[in-house]
């Protein structure tokens, strides 16, 4: 590769033309590291600019989340399909039964009296993930914003299903037992 005559910004980076169609490389003048682009999209290093997983996300679900984050810039379809898998794994970790992901979502929402926003979040990931694998109406390749939003939505689901519950439980533990013994939780597991 030979440097182009006009780099983007000589104080920050030097751009190289590649003999490979559609590929470019940029070298940072400060650190010497390279970034590789294909058709104008950075493919190395992998930096998808989406948030990290919620701290309360289970480790096995985080692994799939990070995998989705890694492939996002290369394949939005793959990222969405992996996030759908992460959602199903999350529901499995929460011991939600059901034959299909749709069944598990409905069982969770029925068991824990979920709000409409949470129900929409579950189904957004399910439907977009399904569409990524079985092409239909949604063309994920044409709308990167949809794929990026799925990461935030999964984090919100974890926040609603795990983080907020954990915070409430931790605060509730500070109450004296003689004050909490008389509380009727209507046998809802979510409140116990």
mmCIF file with all atom_site columns, C-alpha atoms in Angstrom:
data_model
loop_
_atom_site.group_PDB
_atom_site.id
_atom_site.type_symbol
_atom_site.label_atom_id
_atom_site.label_alt_id
_atom_site.label_comp_id
_atom_site.label_asym_id
_atom_site.label_entity_id
_atom_site.label_seq_id
_atom_site.pdbx_PDB_ins_code
_atom_site.Cartn_x
_atom_site.Cartn_y
_atom_site.Cartn_z
_atom_site.occupancy
_atom_site.B_iso_or_equiv
_atom_site.pdbx_formal_charge
_atom_site.auth_seq_id
_atom_site.auth_comp_id
_atom_site.auth_asym_id
_atom_site.auth_atom_id
_atom_site.pdbx_PDB_model_num
ATOM 1   C CA . UNK A 1 1   ? 0.000   0.000   0.000  1.00 0.00 ? 1   UNK A CA 1
ATOM 2   C CA . UNK A 1 2   ? 1.199   3.480   -0.787 1.00 0.00 ? 2   UNK A CA 1
ATOM 3   C CA . UNK A 1 3   ? 0.025   6.614   1.008  1.00 0.00 ? 3   UNK A CA 1
ATOM 4   C CA . UNK A 1 4   ? -2.546  8.752   -0.808 1.00 0.00 ? 4   UNK A CA 1
ATOM 5   C CA . UNK A 1 5   ? -1.360  12.173  -1.806 1.00 0.00 ? 5   UNK A CA 1
ATOM 6   C CA . UNK A 1 6   ? -3.956  13.892  0.438  1.00 0.00 ? 6   UNK A CA 1
ATOM 7   C CA . UNK A 1 7   ? -4.402  12.181  3.813  1.00 0.00 ? 7   UNK A CA 1
ATOM 8   C CA . UNK A 1 8   ? -7.524  13.023  5.832  1.00 0.00 ? 8   UNK A CA 1
ATOM 9   C CA . UNK A 1 9   ? -5.628  14.916  8.512  1.00 0.00 ? 9   UNK A CA 1
ATOM 10  C CA . UNK A 1 10  ? -1.863  14.599  8.530  1.00 0.00 ? 10  UNK A CA 1
ATOM 11  C CA . UNK A 1 11  ? -1.581  15.383  12.227 1.00 0.00 ? 11  UNK A CA 1
ATOM 12  C CA . UNK A 1 12  ? -3.900  12.510  13.144 1.00 0.00 ? 12  UNK A CA 1
ATOM 13  C CA . UNK A 1 13  ? -3.808  9.862   10.434 1.00 0.00 ? 13  UNK A CA 1
ATOM 14  C CA . UNK A 1 14  ? -2.397  8.799   7.093  1.00 0.00 ? 14  UNK A CA 1
ATOM 15  C CA . UNK A 1 15  ? -4.695  7.123   4.598  1.00 0.00 ? 15  UNK A CA 1
ATOM 16  C CA . UNK A 1 16  ? -3.549  4.340   2.310  1.00 0.00 ? 16  UNK A CA 1
ATOM 17  C CA . UNK A 1 17  ? -5.106  3.135   -0.918 1.00 0.00 ? 17  UNK A CA 1
ATOM 18  C CA . UNK A 1 18  ? -5.418  -0.590  -1.280 1.00 0.00 ? 18  UNK A CA 1
ATOM 19  C CA . UNK A 1 19  ? -5.068  -2.697  -4.388 1.00 0.00 ? 19  UNK A CA 1
ATOM 20  C CA . UNK A 1 20  ? -8.172  -4.546  -3.176 1.00 0.00 ? 20  UNK A CA 1
ATOM 21  C CA . UNK A 1 21  ? -11.419 -3.100  -4.477 1.00 0.00 ? 21  UNK A CA 1
ATOM 22  C CA . UNK A 1 22  ? -13.327 -1.223  -1.742 1.00 0.00 ? 22  UNK A CA 1
ATOM 23  C CA . UNK A 1 23  ? -10.679 -1.541  0.996  1.00 0.00 ? 23  UNK A CA 1
ATOM 24  C CA . UNK A 1 24  ? -8.774  1.330   2.598  1.00 0.00 ? 24  UNK A CA 1
ATOM 25  C CA . UNK A 1 25  ? -6.414  1.498   5.552  1.00 0.00 ? 25  UNK A CA 1
ATOM 26  C CA . UNK A 1 26  ? -5.726  4.447   7.798  1.00 0.00 ? 26  UNK A CA 1
ATOM 27  C CA . UNK A 1 27  ? -2.707  4.650   10.074 1.00 0.00 ? 27  UNK A CA 1
ATOM 28  C CA . UNK A 1 28  ? -2.831  6.825   13.167 1.00 0.00 ? 28  UNK A CA 1
ATOM 29  C CA . UNK A 1 29  ? 0.245   9.068   13.268 1.00 0.00 ? 29  UNK A CA 1
ATOM 30  C CA . UNK A 1 30  ? 0.163   9.194   17.088 1.00 0.00 ? 30  UNK A CA 1
ATOM 31  C CA . UNK A 1 31  ? -0.032  5.479   17.936 1.00 0.00 ? 31  UNK A CA 1
ATOM 32  C CA . UNK A 1 32  ? 0.851   3.852   14.605 1.00 0.00 ? 32  UNK A CA 1
ATOM 33  C CA . UNK A 1 33  ? -2.174  1.529   14.699 1.00 0.00 ? 33  UNK A CA 1
ATOM 34  C CA . UNK A 1 34  ? -4.215  0.833   11.588 1.00 0.00 ? 34  UNK A CA 1
ATOM 35  C CA . UNK A 1 35  ? -7.939  0.990   10.898 1.00 0.00 ? 35  UNK A CA 1
ATOM 36  C CA . UNK A 1 36  ? -9.247  -0.958  7.928  1.00 0.00 ? 36  UNK A CA 1
ATOM 37  C CA . UNK A 1 37  ? -12.317 0.123   5.997  1.00 0.00 ? 37  UNK A CA 1
ATOM 38  C CA . UNK A 1 38  ? -14.418 -1.744  3.468  1.00 0.00 ? 38  UNK A CA 1
ATOM 39  C CA . UNK A 1 39  ? -16.671 0.403   1.295  1.00 0.00 ? 39  UNK A CA 1
ATOM 40  C CA . UNK A 1 40  ? -16.359 3.258   3.764  1.00 0.00 ? 40  UNK A CA 1
ATOM 41  C CA . UNK A 1 41  ? -17.245 1.194   6.877  1.00 0.00 ? 41  UNK A CA 1
ATOM 42  C CA . UNK A 1 42  ? -14.625 0.472   9.502  1.00 0.00 ? 42  UNK A CA 1
ATOM 43  C CA . UNK A 1 43  ? -14.182 -3.283  9.859  1.00 0.00 ? 43  UNK A CA 1
ATOM 44  C CA . UNK A 1 44  ? -11.021 -3.265  11.988 1.00 0.00 ? 44  UNK A CA 1
ATOM 45  C CA . UNK A 1 45  ? -10.584 -2.644  14.805 1.00 0.00 ? 45  UNK A CA 1
ATOM 46  C CA . UNK A 1 46  ? -14.112 -3.657  15.592 1.00 0.00 ? 46  UNK A CA 1
ATOM 47  C CA . UNK A 1 47  ? -15.810 -0.715  17.251 1.00 0.00 ? 47  UNK A CA 1
ATOM 48  C CA . UNK A 1 48  ? -19.550 -0.809  16.989 1.00 0.00 ? 48  UNK A CA 1
ATOM 49  C CA . UNK A 1 49  ? -20.155 2.231   19.216 1.00 0.00 ? 49  UNK A CA 1
ATOM 50  C CA . UNK A 1 50  ? -22.935 0.502   21.143 1.00 0.00 ? 50  UNK A CA 1
ATOM 51  C CA . UNK A 1 51  ? -23.053 0.326   24.905 1.00 0.00 ? 51  UNK A CA 1
ATOM 52  C CA . UNK A 1 52  ? -21.671 -2.563  26.885 1.00 0.00 ? 52  UNK A CA 1
ATOM 53  C CA . UNK A 1 53  ? -24.120 -5.030  28.402 1.00 0.00 ? 53  UNK A CA 1
ATOM 54  C CA . UNK A 1 54  ? -25.969 -4.176  31.596 1.00 0.00 ? 54  UNK A CA 1
ATOM 55  C CA . UNK A 1 55  ? -23.837 -5.215  34.583 1.00 0.00 ? 55  UNK A CA 1
ATOM 56  C CA . UNK A 1 56  ? -26.676 -7.420  35.852 1.00 0.00 ? 56  UNK A CA 1
ATOM 57  C CA . UNK A 1 57  ? -26.845 -9.434  32.639 1.00 0.00 ? 57  UNK A CA 1
ATOM 58  C CA . UNK A 1 58  ? -25.905 -13.076 33.200 1.00 0.00 ? 58  UNK A CA 1
ATOM 59  C CA . UNK A 1 59  ? -22.412 -13.993 32.014 1.00 0.00 ? 59  UNK A CA 1
ATOM 60  C CA . UNK A 1 60  ? -23.549 -16.488 29.352 1.00 0.00 ? 60  UNK A CA 1
ATOM 61  C CA . UNK A 1 61  ? -25.916 -13.854 27.936 1.00 0.00 ? 61  UNK A CA 1
ATOM 62  C CA . UNK A 1 62  ? -23.136 -11.232 28.017 1.00 0.00 ? 62  UNK A CA 1
ATOM 63  C CA . UNK A 1 63  ? -20.935 -13.493 25.890 1.00 0.00 ? 63  UNK A CA 1
ATOM 64  C CA . UNK A 1 64  ? -23.586 -13.570 23.155 1.00 0.00 ? 64  UNK A CA 1
ATOM 65  C CA . UNK A 1 65  ? -24.173 -9.794  23.550 1.00 0.00 ? 65  UNK A CA 1
ATOM 66  C CA . UNK A 1 66  ? -20.449 -9.136  23.010 1.00 0.00 ? 66  UNK A CA 1
ATOM 67  C CA . UNK A 1 67  ? -20.433 -11.460 20.010 1.00 0.00 ? 67  UNK A CA 1
ATOM 68  C CA . UNK A 1 68  ? -23.335 -9.483  18.516 1.00 0.00 ? 68  UNK A CA 1
ATOM 69  C CA . UNK A 1 69  ? -21.476 -6.253  19.241 1.00 0.00 ? 69  UNK A CA 1
ATOM 70  C CA . UNK A 1 70  ? -18.392 -7.643  17.495 1.00 0.00 ? 70  UNK A CA 1
ATOM 71  C CA . UNK A 1 71  ? -20.192 -8.494  14.256 1.00 0.00 ? 71  UNK A CA 1
ATOM 72  C CA . UNK A 1 72  ? -22.501 -5.444  14.090 1.00 0.00 ? 72  UNK A CA 1
ATOM 73  C CA . UNK A 1 73  ? -20.350 -3.441  11.665 1.00 0.00 ? 73  UNK A CA 1
ATOM 74  C CA . UNK A 1 74  ? -19.901 -6.468  9.430  1.00 0.00 ? 74  UNK A CA 1
ATOM 75  C CA . UNK A 1 75  ? -23.412 -7.937  9.539  1.00 0.00 ? 75  UNK A CA 1
ATOM 76  C CA . UNK A 1 76  ? -26.441 -6.307  11.139 1.00 0.00 ? 76  UNK A CA 1
ATOM 77  C CA . UNK A 1 77  ? -28.438 -9.470  10.424 1.00 0.00 ? 77  UNK A CA 1
ATOM 78  C CA . UNK A 1 78  ? -26.019 -11.571 12.420 1.00 0.00 ? 78  UNK A CA 1
ATOM 79  C CA . UNK A 1 79  ? -26.037 -9.082  15.295 1.00 0.00 ? 79  UNK A CA 1
ATOM 80  C CA . UNK A 1 80  ? -29.858 -9.055  15.445 1.00 0.00 ? 80  UNK A CA 1
ATOM 81  C CA . UNK A 1 81  ? -30.056 -12.840 15.304 1.00 0.00 ? 81  UNK A CA 1
ATOM 82  C CA . UNK A 1 82  ? -27.524 -13.090 18.146 1.00 0.00 ? 82  UNK A CA 1
ATOM 83  C CA . UNK A 1 83  ? -29.456 -10.573 20.244 1.00 0.00 ? 83  UNK A CA 1
ATOM 84  C CA . UNK A 1 84  ? -32.586 -12.653 19.742 1.00 0.00 ? 84  UNK A CA 1
ATOM 85  C CA . UNK A 1 85  ? -30.610 -15.641 21.022 1.00 0.00 ? 85  UNK A CA 1
ATOM 86  C CA . UNK A 1 86  ? -29.398 -13.552 23.989 1.00 0.00 ? 86  UNK A CA 1
ATOM 87  C CA . UNK A 1 87  ? -33.008 -12.653 24.837 1.00 0.00 ? 87  UNK A CA 1
ATOM 88  C CA . UNK A 1 88  ? -34.035 -16.304 24.759 1.00 0.00 ? 88  UNK A CA 1
ATOM 89  C CA . UNK A 1 89  ? -31.077 -17.213 26.969 1.00 0.00 ? 89  UNK A CA 1
ATOM 90  C CA . UNK A 1 90  ? -32.049 -14.428 29.385 1.00 0.00 ? 90  UNK A CA 1
ATOM 91  C CA . UNK A 1 91  ? -35.581 -15.789 29.686 1.00 0.00 ? 91  UNK A CA 1
ATOM 92  C CA . UNK A 1 92  ? -34.161 -19.284 30.225 1.00 0.00 ? 92  UNK A CA 1
ATOM 93  C CA . UNK A 1 93  ? -31.973 -17.909 33.018 1.00 0.00 ? 93  UNK A CA 1
ATOM 94  C CA . UNK A 1 94  ? -35.090 -16.371 34.574 1.00 0.00 ? 94  UNK A CA 1
ATOM 95  C CA . UNK A 1 95  ? -36.688 -19.869 34.486 1.00 0.00 ? 95  UNK A CA 1
ATOM 96  C CA . UNK A 1 96  ? -39.439 -18.833 32.086 1.00 0.00 ? 96  UNK A CA 1
ATOM 97  C CA . UNK A 1 97  ? -41.005 -21.811 30.370 1.00 0.00 ? 97  UNK A CA 1
ATOM 98  C CA . UNK A 1 98  ? -42.328 -22.052 26.840 1.00 0.00 ? 98  UNK A CA 1
ATOM 99  C CA . UNK A 1 99  ? -41.803 -23.989 23.649 1.00 0.00 ? 99  UNK A CA 1
ATOM 100 C CA . UNK A 1 100 ? -40.985 -20.924 21.537 1.00 0.00 ? 100 UNK A CA 1
ATOM 101 C CA . UNK A 1 101 ? -39.518 -17.528 22.330 1.00 0.00 ? 101 UNK A CA 1
ATOM 102 C CA . UNK A 1 102 ? -42.962 -16.021 21.760 1.00 0.00 ? 102 UNK A CA 1
ATOM 103 C CA . UNK A 1 103 ? -44.404 -18.440 24.356 1.00 0.00 ? 103 UNK A CA 1
ATOM 104 C CA . UNK A 1 104 ? -41.657 -17.531 26.833 1.00 0.00 ? 104 UNK A CA 1
ATOM 105 C CA . UNK A 1 105 ? -42.270 -13.813 26.359 1.00 0.00 ? 105 UNK A CA 1
ATOM 106 C CA . UNK A 1 106 ? -46.013 -14.242 26.839 1.00 0.00 ? 106 UNK A CA 1
ATOM 107 C CA . UNK A 1 107 ? -45.472 -16.416 29.926 1.00 0.00 ? 107 UNK A CA 1
ATOM 108 C CA . UNK A 1 108 ? -43.094 -13.861 31.439 1.00 0.00 ? 108 UNK A CA 1
ATOM 109 C CA . UNK A 1 109 ? -45.464 -10.992 30.741 1.00 0.00 ? 109 UNK A CA 1
ATOM 110 C CA . UNK A 1 110 ? -48.446 -12.897 32.175 1.00 0.00 ? 110 UNK A CA 1
ATOM 111 C CA . UNK A 1 111 ? -46.568 -14.081 35.268 1.00 0.00 ? 111 UNK A CA 1
ATOM 112 C CA . UNK A 1 112 ? -45.109 -10.704 36.138 1.00 0.00 ? 112 UNK A CA 1
ATOM 113 C CA . UNK A 1 113 ? -47.823 -8.306  34.961 1.00 0.00 ? 113 UNK A CA 1
ATOM 114 C CA . UNK A 1 114 ? -45.446 -6.479  32.624 1.00 0.00 ? 114 UNK A CA 1
ATOM 115 C CA . UNK A 1 115 ? -46.085 -3.008  31.261 1.00 0.00 ? 115 UNK A CA 1
ATOM 116 C CA . UNK A 1 116 ? -46.698 -2.422  27.565 1.00 0.00 ? 116 UNK A CA 1
ATOM 117 C CA . UNK A 1 117 ? -43.279 -0.853  27.070 1.00 0.00 ? 117 UNK A CA 1
ATOM 118 C CA . UNK A 1 118 ? -41.539 -4.018  28.286 1.00 0.00 ? 118 UNK A CA 1
ATOM 119 C CA . UNK A 1 119 ? -43.820 -6.235  26.197 1.00 0.00 ? 119 UNK A CA 1
ATOM 120 C CA . UNK A 1 120 ? -42.921 -4.162  23.108 1.00 0.00 ? 120 UNK A CA 1
ATOM 121 C CA . UNK A 1 121 ? -39.213 -4.424  23.945 1.00 0.00 ? 121 UNK A CA 1
ATOM 122 C CA . UNK A 1 122 ? -39.365 -8.233  24.158 1.00 0.00 ? 122 UNK A CA 1
ATOM 123 C CA . UNK A 1 123 ? -41.228 -8.529  20.874 1.00 0.00 ? 123 UNK A CA 1
ATOM 124 C CA . UNK A 1 124 ? -39.022 -5.999  19.058 1.00 0.00 ? 124 UNK A CA 1
ATOM 125 C CA . UNK A 1 125 ? -35.977 -8.167  19.658 1.00 0.00 ? 125 UNK A CA 1
ATOM 126 C CA . UNK A 1 126 ? -37.896 -11.358 18.851 1.00 0.00 ? 126 UNK A CA 1
ATOM 127 C CA . UNK A 1 127 ? -39.379 -10.068 15.589 1.00 0.00 ? 127 UNK A CA 1
ATOM 128 C CA . UNK A 1 128 ? -36.288 -8.225  14.327 1.00 0.00 ? 128 UNK A CA 1
ATOM 129 C CA . UNK A 1 129 ? -34.108 -11.234 15.229 1.00 0.00 ? 129 UNK A CA 1
ATOM 130 C CA . UNK A 1 130 ? -36.487 -13.565 13.402 1.00 0.00 ? 130 UNK A CA 1
ATOM 131 C CA . UNK A 1 131 ? -36.558 -11.285 10.361 1.00 0.00 ? 131 UNK A CA 1
ATOM 132 C CA . UNK A 1 132 ? -32.749 -11.276 10.315 1.00 0.00 ? 132 UNK A CA 1
ATOM 133 C CA . UNK A 1 133 ? -32.743 -15.061 9.976  1.00 0.00 ? 133 UNK A CA 1
ATOM 134 C CA . UNK A 1 134 ? -35.923 -15.526 7.926  1.00 0.00 ? 134 UNK A CA 1
ATOM 135 C CA . UNK A 1 135 ? -36.165 -12.559 5.535  1.00 0.00 ? 135 UNK A CA 1
ATOM 136 C CA . UNK A 1 136 ? -39.513 -10.890 5.450  1.00 0.00 ? 136 UNK A CA 1
ATOM 137 C CA . UNK A 1 137 ? -40.693 -7.301  5.604  1.00 0.00 ? 137 UNK A CA 1
ATOM 138 C CA . UNK A 1 138 ? -37.873 -5.740  7.646  1.00 0.00 ? 138 UNK A CA 1
ATOM 139 C CA . UNK A 1 139 ? -34.635 -5.246  5.708  1.00 0.00 ? 139 UNK A CA 1
ATOM 140 C CA . UNK A 1 140 ? -32.053 -4.867  8.442  1.00 0.00 ? 140 UNK A CA 1
ATOM 141 C CA . UNK A 1 141 ? -29.241 -4.276  5.941  1.00 0.00 ? 141 UNK A CA 1
ATOM 142 C CA . UNK A 1 142 ? -30.918 -1.041  4.875  1.00 0.00 ? 142 UNK A CA 1
ATOM 143 C CA . UNK A 1 143 ? -31.448 0.242   8.423  1.00 0.00 ? 143 UNK A CA 1
ATOM 144 C CA . UNK A 1 144 ? -28.437 0.015   10.690 1.00 0.00 ? 144 UNK A CA 1
ATOM 145 C CA . UNK A 1 145 ? -30.280 2.098   13.314 1.00 0.00 ? 145 UNK A CA 1
ATOM 146 C CA . UNK A 1 146 ? -32.668 -0.794  13.962 1.00 0.00 ? 146 UNK A CA 1
ATOM 147 C CA . UNK A 1 147 ? -29.773 -3.148  14.655 1.00 0.00 ? 147 UNK A CA 1
ATOM 148 C CA . UNK A 1 148 ? -28.067 -0.630  16.945 1.00 0.00 ? 148 UNK A CA 1
ATOM 149 C CA . UNK A 1 149 ? -31.292 0.006   18.860 1.00 0.00 ? 149 UNK A CA 1
ATOM 150 C CA . UNK A 1 150 ? -31.632 -3.702  19.666 1.00 0.00 ? 150 UNK A CA 1
ATOM 151 C CA . UNK A 1 151 ? -28.615 -3.474  21.987 1.00 0.00 ? 151 UNK A CA 1
ATOM 152 C CA . UNK A 1 152 ? -30.187 -0.668  23.996 1.00 0.00 ? 152 UNK A CA 1
ATOM 153 C CA . UNK A 1 153 ? -33.495 -2.497  24.096 1.00 0.00 ? 153 UNK A CA 1
ATOM 154 C CA . UNK A 1 154 ? -31.902 -5.679  25.471 1.00 0.00 ? 154 UNK A CA 1
ATOM 155 C CA . UNK A 1 155 ? -30.149 -3.607  28.144 1.00 0.00 ? 155 UNK A CA 1
ATOM 156 C CA . UNK A 1 156 ? -33.492 -2.018  29.047 1.00 0.00 ? 156 UNK A CA 1
ATOM 157 C CA . UNK A 1 157 ? -35.065 -5.466  29.354 1.00 0.00 ? 157 UNK A CA 1
ATOM 158 C CA . UNK A 1 158 ? -32.312 -6.523  31.760 1.00 0.00 ? 158 UNK A CA 1
ATOM 159 C CA . UNK A 1 159 ? -32.800 -3.290  33.674 1.00 0.00 ? 159 UNK A CA 1
ATOM 160 C CA . UNK A 1 160 ? -36.537 -3.938  34.000 1.00 0.00 ? 160 UNK A CA 1
ATOM 161 C CA . UNK A 1 161 ? -36.364 -7.671  34.714 1.00 0.00 ? 161 UNK A CA 1
ATOM 162 C CA . UNK A 1 162 ? -33.265 -7.869  36.909 1.00 0.00 ? 162 UNK A CA 1
ATOM 163 C CA . UNK A 1 163 ? -31.659 -4.561  37.932 1.00 0.00 ? 163 UNK A CA 1
ATOM 164 C CA . UNK A 1 164 ? -34.743 -2.778  39.258 1.00 0.00 ? 164 UNK A CA 1
ATOM 165 C CA . UNK A 1 165 ? -35.890 -5.912  41.084 1.00 0.00 ? 165 UNK A CA 1
ATOM 166 C CA . UNK A 1 166 ? -32.452 -6.320  42.680 1.00 0.00 ? 166 UNK A CA 1
ATOM 167 C CA . UNK A 1 167 ? -32.424 -2.669  43.786 1.00 0.00 ? 167 UNK A CA 1
ATOM 168 C CA . UNK A 1 168 ? -35.889 -2.947  45.293 1.00 0.00 ? 168 UNK A CA 1
ATOM 169 C CA . UNK A 1 169 ? -35.016 -6.210  47.061 1.00 0.00 ? 169 UNK A CA 1
ATOM 170 C CA . UNK A 1 170 ? -31.815 -4.693  48.483 1.00 0.00 ? 170 UNK A CA 1
ATOM 171 C CA . UNK A 1 171 ? -33.680 -1.666  49.858 1.00 0.00 ? 171 UNK A CA 1
ATOM 172 C CA . UNK A 1 172 ? -36.508 -3.843  51.175 1.00 0.00 ? 172 UNK A CA 1
ATOM 173 C CA . UNK A 1 173 ? -33.972 -5.879  53.176 1.00 0.00 ? 173 UNK A CA 1
ATOM 174 C CA . UNK A 1 174 ? -33.276 -2.778  55.298 1.00 0.00 ? 174 UNK A CA 1
ATOM 175 C CA . UNK A 1 175 ? -36.832 -2.761  56.644 1.00 0.00 ? 175 UNK A CA 1
ATOM 176 C CA . UNK A 1 176 ? -37.362 -4.403  60.024 1.00 0.00 ? 176 UNK A CA 1
ATOM 177 C CA . UNK A 1 177 ? -38.839 -7.895  59.754 1.00 0.00 ? 177 UNK A CA 1
ATOM 178 C CA . UNK A 1 178 ? -41.673 -7.062  62.160 1.00 0.00 ? 178 UNK A CA 1
ATOM 179 C CA . UNK A 1 179 ? -42.764 -4.356  59.699 1.00 0.00 ? 179 UNK A CA 1
ATOM 180 C CA . UNK A 1 180 ? -42.625 -6.587  56.607 1.00 0.00 ? 180 UNK A CA 1
ATOM 181 C CA . UNK A 1 181 ? -44.227 -9.765  58.035 1.00 0.00 ? 181 UNK A CA 1
ATOM 182 C CA . UNK A 1 182 ? -47.730 -8.406  57.582 1.00 0.00 ? 182 UNK A CA 1
ATOM 183 C CA . UNK A 1 183 ? -47.299 -7.391  53.934 1.00 0.00 ? 183 UNK A CA 1
ATOM 184 C CA . UNK A 1 184 ? -49.496 -9.370  51.527 1.00 0.00 ? 184 UNK A CA 1
ATOM 185 C CA . UNK A 1 185 ? -47.693 -9.900  48.255 1.00 0.00 ? 185 UNK A CA 1
ATOM 186 C CA . UNK A 1 186 ? -50.688 -11.582 46.590 1.00 0.00 ? 186 UNK A CA 1
ATOM 187 C CA . UNK A 1 187 ? -48.462 -14.615 45.991 1.00 0.00 ? 187 UNK A CA 1
ATOM 188 C CA . UNK A 1 188 ? -46.662 -12.852 43.127 1.00 0.00 ? 188 UNK A CA 1
ATOM 189 C CA . UNK A 1 189 ? -43.150 -14.273 42.829 1.00 0.00 ? 189 UNK A CA 1
ATOM 190 C CA . UNK A 1 190 ? -41.983 -10.953 41.401 1.00 0.00 ? 190 UNK A CA 1
ATOM 191 C CA . UNK A 1 191 ? -42.576 -9.229  44.740 1.00 0.00 ? 191 UNK A CA 1
ATOM 192 C CA . UNK A 1 192 ? -41.203 -11.901 47.066 1.00 0.00 ? 192 UNK A CA 1
#
